[in-house]
Each structure stands twice: as structure tokens, then as C-alpha cells.
């Protein structure tokens, strides 16, 4: 029931997704009186959708603390279904803050993971790039960044199919002396870890779109700002191109000549292609769709969830990250106690 155009977009998106995933069964939680007639309009959804009626809805502007009290909300019931094993994952276009809070409390983090991180895929000059965290953790220590790097590595392997994705820590400069102590300690730990060969080092903001690395790791505050900046830049490019090619008759004629290339550019930069941010590090697959997406975009969020489920992503995370007493240790900073021991293996 969440999102700007719910539940219409969700049901229409599932009609696309059932073709791509012929073995999947979708449990839909929400207002049954509204959902049932919509499902009947799509013949391909017959036998593929199980409707669970709920009595409450988490509004987009509802505070996470208030959302936690709505036990019969569609989002809460869907997350409960993952926790009980009724479903393998959840996709929602609803309230992001509520989803983060509910998922962390109901599903809980995996053993050995301090905090979950939100990851998503975006375009770059050399292909797709994974970025995390995108807003789940405003402040991070060195251990968090190392865990994000490991989860980002597994995400890139699973979703992008990269055998050895390169990893970079987002910083104010690429030189080793740049950045604060948290970044320096995280970099030191990654260089000494089993994925050290994949660690590129520090990267800057322009490296995200430049494709310098396959995985960009940062804290949630910086990551969210970078994400929104990139989204704004893409919209600006689209608006400027529209202005240029509608400015005059000559410009319209030039558009006809350039149309094949522009169509390819539009397809490459289509935000629907990158819809579906994943909350990594939880006991269950959790995918957040953009609230303003259309049916094709929601179907892509389903694709992301199915990739993770089909490839046993969470099990691969557990195998990729090991915490053992007496192994490598990191210190948050000189003013606090040492972190718990951490070791990384593939």
C-alpha cells in the first residue's frame, strides 16, 4: 500500500514480474477490497498472487516510532511473513524510515553484522556501480565501513555477476593521507583482509560516475547526499537535452538525426533500470522501491529481490564475513574502546 501510486503500480509491476520469474509466488499485503479487483484484471496473476487483507497503512510521513505500533499495517505484516519463513523477501515502495526500523527490529541483523546498510546500483562510464550505505547509518565507525565493503563485494558478485569487483572508500581525496582516522583505519583493515587485492583505495565523488571502482563504500549521510546529487544531475541533463532539441526548427531536425543515439542514452540512464535499494545484513531479503516509480520500475525491484533469493545472497554474506575472537581488531578511535575482533574470509 506504500508509494505514490499504490496499489495500482505494485499490481501492474507484478504482472510484468511473473513473466520474468515463472516459479515465484507473490504474497500481497494490503486493503483486500482494493487489491482483489486489480488482480483480477491481469490474467497472468491468476494463481500467482496470494492476497492478505490488512487494516492499517503506514503513511509516507509517519514517524518510524509510530509505525512500530501498527501491527496490522501492510508493511509490518509483509516483514513478519519474512521473519516467519512464509516469504523469502519483501519489496515495498512505502515509507523508507518505517521500513528500515521495522526490518531491523523484526528481522534483526545477521550474526556478526553490527549494522545493516542500504545499497543500490547506479550508472557509470564503465558499467553499473554499487554504492552503500545510502542512508541507513548516518554515522559509521571503521568496523561498519569494513562490513559494508564485504557486503558490497558480495552484492556486486550476486547482482552484477562480477567475479572480483573492485572496492573504493569514498573520501575527499584519493591520497592516503586524506580523510579522517575512521577512513584511514578502515582502509588499513581492508588492505590486510582477504579482499585486499580488490581494494582500490580512496575514491572521490567524480569516481562514482567515472566507474573507477565497482563498489563505493561510505557512511549513510554522505552516501545519501551523493545519491540525491546524482539523481538531480541526471534530471538536469535530461531537461537540458530537451531544451536544446526543441529550441528551433534546426534543433528539431538535428534531434531526428540523433534520435537513435539519444534513445540508447535514455535507456542507459533510465531510473527504472536502477530501482530497488537493498537493505543488506538482515535475516531476510529487503528491497526498497522508489515511491514514485511506475510498473516497470517496481518490476525491476522485484528482479533485484529475486536475484538475491535465487543466488542465496544472505548465505553468501554469512560465508563471506567471519568474526572470530583473537583475530584482526580495529579501533574506532583513540577516545573509545577497541572494537570487537573482526576477520573477513571468502
CSV table of C-alpha atoms in Angstrom, one decimal:
chain,number,residue,atom,x,y,z
A,1,UNK,CA,0.0,0.0,0.0
A,2,UNK,CA,3.0,2.3,0.0
A,3,UNK,CA,4.3,4.6,-2.7
A,4,UNK,CA,2.9,7.5,-4.7
A,5,UNK,CA,0.7,5.3,-7.0
A,6,UNK,CA,-0.1,2.3,-4.8
A,7,UNK,CA,-1.5,-0.2,-5.1
A,8,UNK,CA,-2.0,0.2,-8.8
A,9,UNK,CA,1.7,0.3,-9.7
A,10,UNK,CA,2.5,-2.6,-7.4
A,11,UNK,CA,-0.1,-4.9,-9.1
A,12,UNK,CA,0.8,-3.8,-12.6
A,13,UNK,CA,4.5,-4.3,-11.7
A,14,UNK,CA,3.8,-7.9,-10.5
A,15,UNK,CA,2.1,-8.6,-13.9
A,16,UNK,CA,5.4,-7.9,-15.5
A,17,UNK,CA,7.5,-9.7,-12.9
A,18,UNK,CA,5.5,-13.0,-13.1
A,19,UNK,CA,6.7,-13.4,-16.7
A,20,UNK,CA,10.3,-12.9,-15.7
A,21,UNK,CA,10.0,-15.2,-12.7
A,22,UNK,CA,7.6,-18.0,-13.6
A,23,UNK,CA,8.1,-20.0,-10.4
A,24,UNK,CA,7.6,-17.2,-8.0
A,25,UNK,CA,4.5,-16.8,-5.8
A,26,UNK,CA,3.8,-13.3,-4.6
A,27,UNK,CA,2.1,-12.6,-1.2
A,28,UNK,CA,0.4,-9.2,-1.4
A,29,UNK,CA,-0.5,-7.4,1.8
A,30,UNK,CA,-2.9,-4.5,1.9
A,31,UNK,CA,-6.5,-3.4,1.5
A,32,UNK,CA,-8.1,-6.6,0.0
A,33,UNK,CA,-11.2,-4.7,-1.2
A,34,UNK,CA,-9.0,-2.6,-3.4
A,35,UNK,CA,-6.4,-5.2,-4.4
A,36,UNK,CA,-8.7,-8.1,-5.4
A,37,UNK,CA,-10.4,-6.3,-8.3
A,38,UNK,CA,-7.0,-5.1,-9.6
A,39,UNK,CA,-5.5,-8.6,-9.5
A,40,UNK,CA,-8.5,-10.0,-11.5
A,41,UNK,CA,-7.7,-7.5,-14.3
A,42,UNK,CA,-4.4,-9.3,-15.0
A,43,UNK,CA,-4.9,-12.9,-16.2
A,44,UNK,CA,-1.3,-13.7,-15.7
A,45,UNK,CA,-1.6,-13.1,-12.0
A,46,UNK,CA,-4.1,-16.0,-11.6
A,47,UNK,CA,-2.7,-18.5,-9.2
A,48,UNK,CA,0.5,-16.4,-8.7
A,49,UNK,CA,-0.7,-13.9,-6.1
A,50,UNK,CA,-1.9,-14.6,-2.6
A,51,UNK,CA,-3.8,-11.6,-1.0
A,52,UNK,CA,-3.5,-11.0,2.7
A,53,UNK,CA,-6.0,-8.4,3.9
A,54,UNK,CA,-4.7,-5.7,6.4
A,55,UNK,CA,-6.5,-3.0,8.2
A,56,UNK,CA,-3.7,-0.4,8.7
A,57,UNK,CA,-1.5,1.6,6.4
A,58,UNK,CA,1.8,3.3,7.2
A,59,UNK,CA,1.6,6.8,5.6
A,60,UNK,CA,4.6,8.2,3.9
A,61,UNK,CA,5.0,10.9,6.5
A,62,UNK,CA,4.5,8.7,9.6
A,63,UNK,CA,7.4,8.6,12.0
A,64,UNK,CA,9.2,5.2,12.4
A,65,UNK,CA,8.4,5.1,16.1
A,66,UNK,CA,4.7,5.4,15.3
A,67,UNK,CA,5.0,2.9,12.5
A,68,UNK,CA,6.3,0.3,15.0
A,69,UNK,CA,2.9,0.4,16.8
A,70,UNK,CA,0.9,-0.5,13.7
A,71,UNK,CA,0.9,-4.3,13.9
A,72,UNK,CA,-1.7,-4.9,11.1
A,73,UNK,CA,-0.1,-2.5,8.6
A,74,UNK,CA,0.7,-3.9,5.2
A,75,UNK,CA,4.4,-3.3,5.6
A,76,UNK,CA,4.6,-4.8,9.1
A,77,UNK,CA,2.6,-7.9,8.0
A,78,UNK,CA,4.9,-8.4,5.0
A,79,UNK,CA,8.0,-8.2,7.1
A,80,UNK,CA,6.5,-10.6,9.6
A,81,UNK,CA,6.0,-13.0,6.7
A,82,UNK,CA,9.7,-13.0,6.0
A,83,UNK,CA,10.6,-13.4,9.7
A,84,UNK,CA,8.4,-16.5,10.0
A,85,UNK,CA,9.6,-18.0,6.7
A,86,UNK,CA,6.3,-17.6,4.9
A,87,UNK,CA,8.2,-15.4,2.3
A,88,UNK,CA,11.8,-15.2,1.3
A,89,UNK,CA,11.9,-11.4,0.9
A,90,UNK,CA,9.9,-8.2,0.9
A,91,UNK,CA,9.6,-5.4,-1.7
A,92,UNK,CA,7.9,-2.2,-0.7
A,93,UNK,CA,7.6,1.3,-2.2
A,94,UNK,CA,6.5,2.7,1.1
A,95,UNK,CA,7.9,4.8,4.0
A,96,UNK,CA,11.7,4.3,3.9
A,97,UNK,CA,12.3,5.2,7.6
A,98,UNK,CA,9.5,2.9,8.7
A,99,UNK,CA,10.8,0.1,6.6
A,100,UNK,CA,14.3,0.5,8.0
A,101,UNK,CA,13.0,0.5,11.6
A,102,UNK,CA,10.7,-2.4,11.1
A,103,UNK,CA,13.1,-4.6,9.2
A,104,UNK,CA,15.9,-4.1,11.8
A,105,UNK,CA,13.6,-4.8,14.8
A,106,UNK,CA,11.6,-7.7,13.3
A,107,UNK,CA,14.2,-9.4,11.1
A,108,UNK,CA,17.3,-8.4,13.1
A,109,UNK,CA,20.8,-8.3,11.8
A,110,UNK,CA,22.8,-11.4,10.9
A,111,UNK,CA,25.2,-12.8,13.4
A,112,UNK,CA,28.5,-10.9,13.0
A,113,UNK,CA,26.9,-7.8,11.4
A,114,UNK,CA,27.0,-4.7,13.5
A,115,UNK,CA,24.6,-2.6,11.3
A,116,UNK,CA,22.7,-3.2,8.1
A,117,UNK,CA,23.5,-1.0,5.1
A,118,UNK,CA,21.4,0.2,2.2
A,119,UNK,CA,22.9,-0.5,-1.2
A,120,UNK,CA,21.8,0.3,-4.7
A,121,UNK,CA,23.1,0.2,-8.3
A,122,UNK,CA,23.7,3.2,-10.5
A,123,UNK,CA,25.2,4.0,-13.9
A,124,UNK,CA,28.8,4.8,-14.5
A,125,UNK,CA,31.0,5.4,-17.6
A,126,UNK,CA,32.3,1.8,-17.4
A,127,UNK,CA,29.0,0.0,-16.4
A,128,UNK,CA,27.0,-0.3,-13.3
A,129,UNK,CA,28.4,0.7,-9.9
A,130,UNK,CA,27.2,-0.4,-6.4
A,131,UNK,CA,27.1,2.2,-3.6
A,132,UNK,CA,26.5,1.8,0.1
A,133,UNK,CA,25.4,3.0,2.6
A,134,UNK,CA,22.7,5.2,1.2
A,135,UNK,CA,21.0,6.4,4.4
A,136,UNK,CA,20.6,3.6,6.9
A,137,UNK,CA,23.5,4.8,9.1
A,138,UNK,CA,24.3,8.5,9.4
A,139,UNK,CA,27.5,7.9,11.4
A,140,UNK,CA,29.8,4.9,10.9
A,141,UNK,CA,33.0,3.7,12.5
A,142,UNK,CA,35.8,1.7,10.8
A,143,UNK,CA,34.3,-1.6,11.5
A,144,UNK,CA,31.0,-0.6,9.9
A,145,UNK,CA,32.8,0.5,6.7
A,146,UNK,CA,34.7,-2.8,6.5
A,147,UNK,CA,31.5,-4.7,6.9
A,148,UNK,CA,29.8,-2.6,4.2
A,149,UNK,CA,32.8,-3.3,1.9
A,150,UNK,CA,32.3,-7.1,2.4
A,151,UNK,CA,28.6,-6.9,1.8
A,152,UNK,CA,29.1,-4.7,-1.2
A,153,UNK,CA,31.5,-7.2,-2.6
A,154,UNK,CA,29.0,-10.0,-2.3
A,155,UNK,CA,26.2,-7.8,-3.7
A,156,UNK,CA,28.3,-6.9,-6.8
A,157,UNK,CA,29.1,-10.6,-7.3
A,158,UNK,CA,25.5,-11.7,-6.9
A,159,UNK,CA,23.6,-8.9,-8.8
A,160,UNK,CA,26.2,-7.7,-11.3
A,161,UNK,CA,27.9,-11.0,-11.8
A,162,UNK,CA,31.3,-9.6,-11.3
A,163,UNK,CA,33.9,-12.3,-10.2
A,164,UNK,CA,36.3,-9.9,-8.4
A,165,UNK,CA,34.7,-6.4,-8.0
A,166,UNK,CA,37.0,-3.6,-7.1
A,167,UNK,CA,36.2,-1.6,-4.0
A,168,UNK,CA,36.8,2.0,-3.0
A,169,UNK,CA,36.3,4.1,0.1
A,170,UNK,CA,34.7,7.5,-0.6
A,171,UNK,CA,36.9,10.3,0.6
A,172,UNK,CA,37.8,13.9,0.0
A,173,UNK,CA,40.8,12.9,-2.0
A,174,UNK,CA,42.5,9.7,-3.3
A,175,UNK,CA,45.8,10.3,-1.5
A,176,UNK,CA,46.5,8.0,1.5
A,177,UNK,CA,46.9,11.0,3.9
A,178,UNK,CA,43.4,12.4,3.1
A,179,UNK,CA,40.4,11.8,5.3
A,180,UNK,CA,39.8,11.2,9.0
A,181,UNK,CA,41.0,8.4,11.2
A,182,UNK,CA,37.9,6.3,10.7
A,183,UNK,CA,38.5,6.1,6.9
A,184,UNK,CA,42.3,5.5,7.4
A,185,UNK,CA,41.7,2.6,9.8
A,186,UNK,CA,39.0,1.1,7.5
A,187,UNK,CA,41.4,1.3,4.6
A,188,UNK,CA,44.2,-0.3,6.6
A,189,UNK,CA,41.9,-3.2,7.6
A,190,UNK,CA,40.7,-3.7,4.1
A,191,UNK,CA,44.2,-3.8,2.7
A,192,UNK,CA,45.1,-6.5,5.2
A,193,UNK,CA,41.9,-8.5,4.6
A,194,UNK,CA,41.3,-11.4,2.2
A,195,UNK,CA,39.7,-8.9,-0.2
A,196,UNK,CA,42.7,-6.7,-0.1
A,197,UNK,CA,43.6,-7.4,-3.7
A,198,UNK,CA,40.2,-5.9,-4.7
A,199,UNK,CA,40.6,-2.8,-2.6
A,200,UNK,CA,41.4,0.1,-4.8
A,201,UNK,CA,41.9,2.6,-2.0
A,202,UNK,CA,40.3,6.0,-1.6
A,203,UNK,CA,38.0,7.4,-4.3
A,204,UNK,CA,36.4,10.8,-4.8
A,205,UNK,CA,32.9,11.9,-5.8
A,206,UNK,CA,33.7,12.1,-9.5
A,207,UNK,CA,34.9,8.5,-9.4
A,208,UNK,CA,31.3,7.2,-8.8
A,209,UNK,CA,30.1,8.2,-12.2
A,210,UNK,CA,33.5,7.6,-13.7
A,211,UNK,CA,33.4,3.9,-12.9
A,212,UNK,CA,36.8,3.9,-11.1
A,213,UNK,CA,35.6,1.1,-8.9
A,214,UNK,CA,32.7,-1.4,-8.9
A,215,UNK,CA,31.7,-0.8,-5.3
A,216,UNK,CA,31.8,2.6,-3.5
A,217,UNK,CA,31.7,2.4,0.3
A,218,UNK,CA,30.7,5.4,2.6
A,219,UNK,CA,28.6,6.3,5.5
A,220,UNK,CA,24.9,6.8,5.1
A,221,UNK,CA,24.9,10.6,5.4
A,222,UNK,CA,27.5,11.1,2.6
A,223,UNK,CA,26.0,8.3,0.5
A,224,UNK,CA,22.5,9.7,0.6
A,225,UNK,CA,23.8,13.2,-0.4
A,226,UNK,CA,25.8,11.7,-3.2
A,227,UNK,CA,22.8,9.7,-4.4
A,228,UNK,CA,20.4,12.6,-4.4
A,229,UNK,CA,23.1,14.8,-6.1
A,230,UNK,CA,23.5,12.2,-8.9
A,231,UNK,CA,19.7,11.9,-9.4
A,232,UNK,CA,19.5,15.6,-9.7
A,233,UNK,CA,22.3,15.7,-12.2
A,234,UNK,CA,20.6,13.1,-14.4
A,235,UNK,CA,17.4,15.0,-14.3
A,236,UNK,CA,19.2,18.2,-15.2
A,237,UNK,CA,20.9,16.5,-18.2
A,238,UNK,CA,17.5,15.3,-19.4
A,239,UNK,CA,16.0,18.7,-19.1
A,240,UNK,CA,18.9,20.5,-20.9
A,241,UNK,CA,18.7,18.0,-23.8
A,242,UNK,CA,15.0,18.6,-24.1
A,243,UNK,CA,15.6,22.4,-24.2
A,244,UNK,CA,18.4,22.1,-26.8
A,245,UNK,CA,16.4,19.9,-29.2
A,246,UNK,CA,13.2,21.9,-29.0
A,247,UNK,CA,14.8,25.4,-29.3
A,248,UNK,CA,14.4,25.8,-33.0
A,249,UNK,CA,13.4,24.0,-36.2
A,250,UNK,CA,17.1,23.2,-36.9
A,251,UNK,CA,17.4,21.7,-33.5
A,252,UNK,CA,14.3,19.5,-34.1
A,253,UNK,CA,15.8,18.3,-37.3
A,254,UNK,CA,19.1,17.6,-35.5
A,255,UNK,CA,17.1,15.6,-33.0
A,256,UNK,CA,15.8,13.3,-35.7
A,257,UNK,CA,19.3,12.5,-36.8
A,258,UNK,CA,20.5,12.0,-33.2
A,259,UNK,CA,17.3,10.1,-32.1
A,260,UNK,CA,18.8,6.5,-32.2
A,261,UNK,CA,21.7,7.5,-30.0
A,262,UNK,CA,19.5,9.5,-27.7
A,263,UNK,CA,17.2,6.6,-27.3
A,264,UNK,CA,20.1,4.4,-26.3
A,265,UNK,CA,21.2,7.1,-23.8
A,266,UNK,CA,17.7,7.3,-22.4
A,267,UNK,CA,17.6,3.5,-21.9
A,268,UNK,CA,21.0,3.5,-20.2
A,269,UNK,CA,20.1,6.3,-17.8
A,270,UNK,CA,16.5,5.2,-17.2
A,271,UNK,CA,16.0,5.5,-13.4
A,272,UNK,CA,13.6,2.5,-13.5
A,273,UNK,CA,16.5,0.3,-14.5
A,274,UNK,CA,18.2,1.1,-11.2
A,275,UNK,CA,15.1,0.9,-9.0
A,276,UNK,CA,15.4,-1.3,-5.9
A,277,UNK,CA,17.7,-0.4,-3.0
A,278,UNK,CA,18.6,-3.4,-0.8
A,279,UNK,CA,19.0,-3.4,3.0
A,280,UNK,CA,22.0,-5.7,3.4
A,281,UNK,CA,22.9,-7.6,6.6
A,282,UNK,CA,19.5,-8.6,7.8
A,283,UNK,CA,18.0,-12.1,8.2
A,284,UNK,CA,15.9,-11.8,5.1
A,285,UNK,CA,15.9,-10.1,1.7
A,286,UNK,CA,14.6,-6.5,2.0
A,287,UNK,CA,14.2,-4.3,-1.1
A,288,UNK,CA,13.0,-0.7,-1.1
A,289,UNK,CA,11.4,0.5,-4.3
A,290,UNK,CA,11.3,4.2,-5.1
A,291,UNK,CA,8.0,5.6,-4.1
A,292,UNK,CA,7.4,7.4,-7.4
A,293,UNK,CA,8.3,4.6,-9.7
A,294,UNK,CA,6.0,3.1,-12.3
A,295,UNK,CA,5.1,-0.6,-13.0
A,296,UNK,CA,8.3,-1.3,-14.9
A,297,UNK,CA,10.4,0.2,-12.1
A,298,UNK,CA,8.6,-1.8,-9.5
A,299,UNK,CA,9.1,-5.0,-11.6
A,300,UNK,CA,12.8,-4.2,-11.6
A,301,UNK,CA,12.8,-4.0,-7.8
A,302,UNK,CA,11.3,-7.5,-7.9
A,303,UNK,CA,14.1,-8.6,-10.2
A,304,UNK,CA,16.7,-7.4,-7.6
A,305,UNK,CA,15.0,-9.3,-4.8
A,306,UNK,CA,14.7,-12.5,-6.9
A,307,UNK,CA,18.4,-12.2,-7.9
A,308,UNK,CA,19.3,-12.2,-4.2
A,309,UNK,CA,16.9,-15.0,-3.3
A,310,UNK,CA,17.9,-17.3,-6.2
A,311,UNK,CA,21.6,-16.8,-5.5
A,312,UNK,CA,21.3,-17.4,-1.8
A,313,UNK,CA,22.7,-13.9,-1.1
A,314,UNK,CA,22.3,-13.9,2.6
A,315,UNK,CA,24.1,-17.3,2.9
A,316,UNK,CA,26.9,-15.9,0.8
A,317,UNK,CA,27.2,-13.0,3.2
A,318,UNK,CA,27.5,-15.3,6.2
A,319,UNK,CA,30.2,-17.3,4.4
A,320,UNK,CA,32.0,-14.1,3.3
A,321,UNK,CA,32.2,-12.4,6.7
A,322,UNK,CA,33.5,-14.2,9.9
A,323,UNK,CA,34.0,-12.6,13.3
A,324,UNK,CA,36.5,-14.6,15.4
A,325,UNK,CA,37.9,-13.6,18.8
A,326,UNK,CA,41.7,-13.3,18.7
A,327,UNK,CA,41.8,-12.3,15.0
A,328,UNK,CA,42.1,-8.9,13.4
A,329,UNK,CA,41.0,-6.0,15.5
A,330,UNK,CA,40.0,-2.4,14.7
A,331,UNK,CA,39.8,0.6,17.0
A,332,UNK,CA,37.0,3.1,16.5
A,333,UNK,CA,39.2,6.0,17.6
A,334,UNK,CA,41.7,6.8,20.3
A,335,UNK,CA,38.9,8.1,22.6
A,336,UNK,CA,36.9,4.8,22.7
A,337,UNK,CA,37.4,1.2,23.5
A,338,UNK,CA,38.7,-1.2,20.8
A,339,UNK,CA,36.1,-2.8,18.5
A,340,UNK,CA,35.2,-6.4,18.8
A,341,UNK,CA,37.6,-8.6,16.7
A,342,UNK,CA,36.8,-8.9,13.0
A,343,UNK,CA,38.1,-11.1,10.3
A,344,UNK,CA,37.0,-11.4,6.7
A,345,UNK,CA,37.1,-14.5,4.5
A,346,UNK,CA,35.7,-15.5,1.1
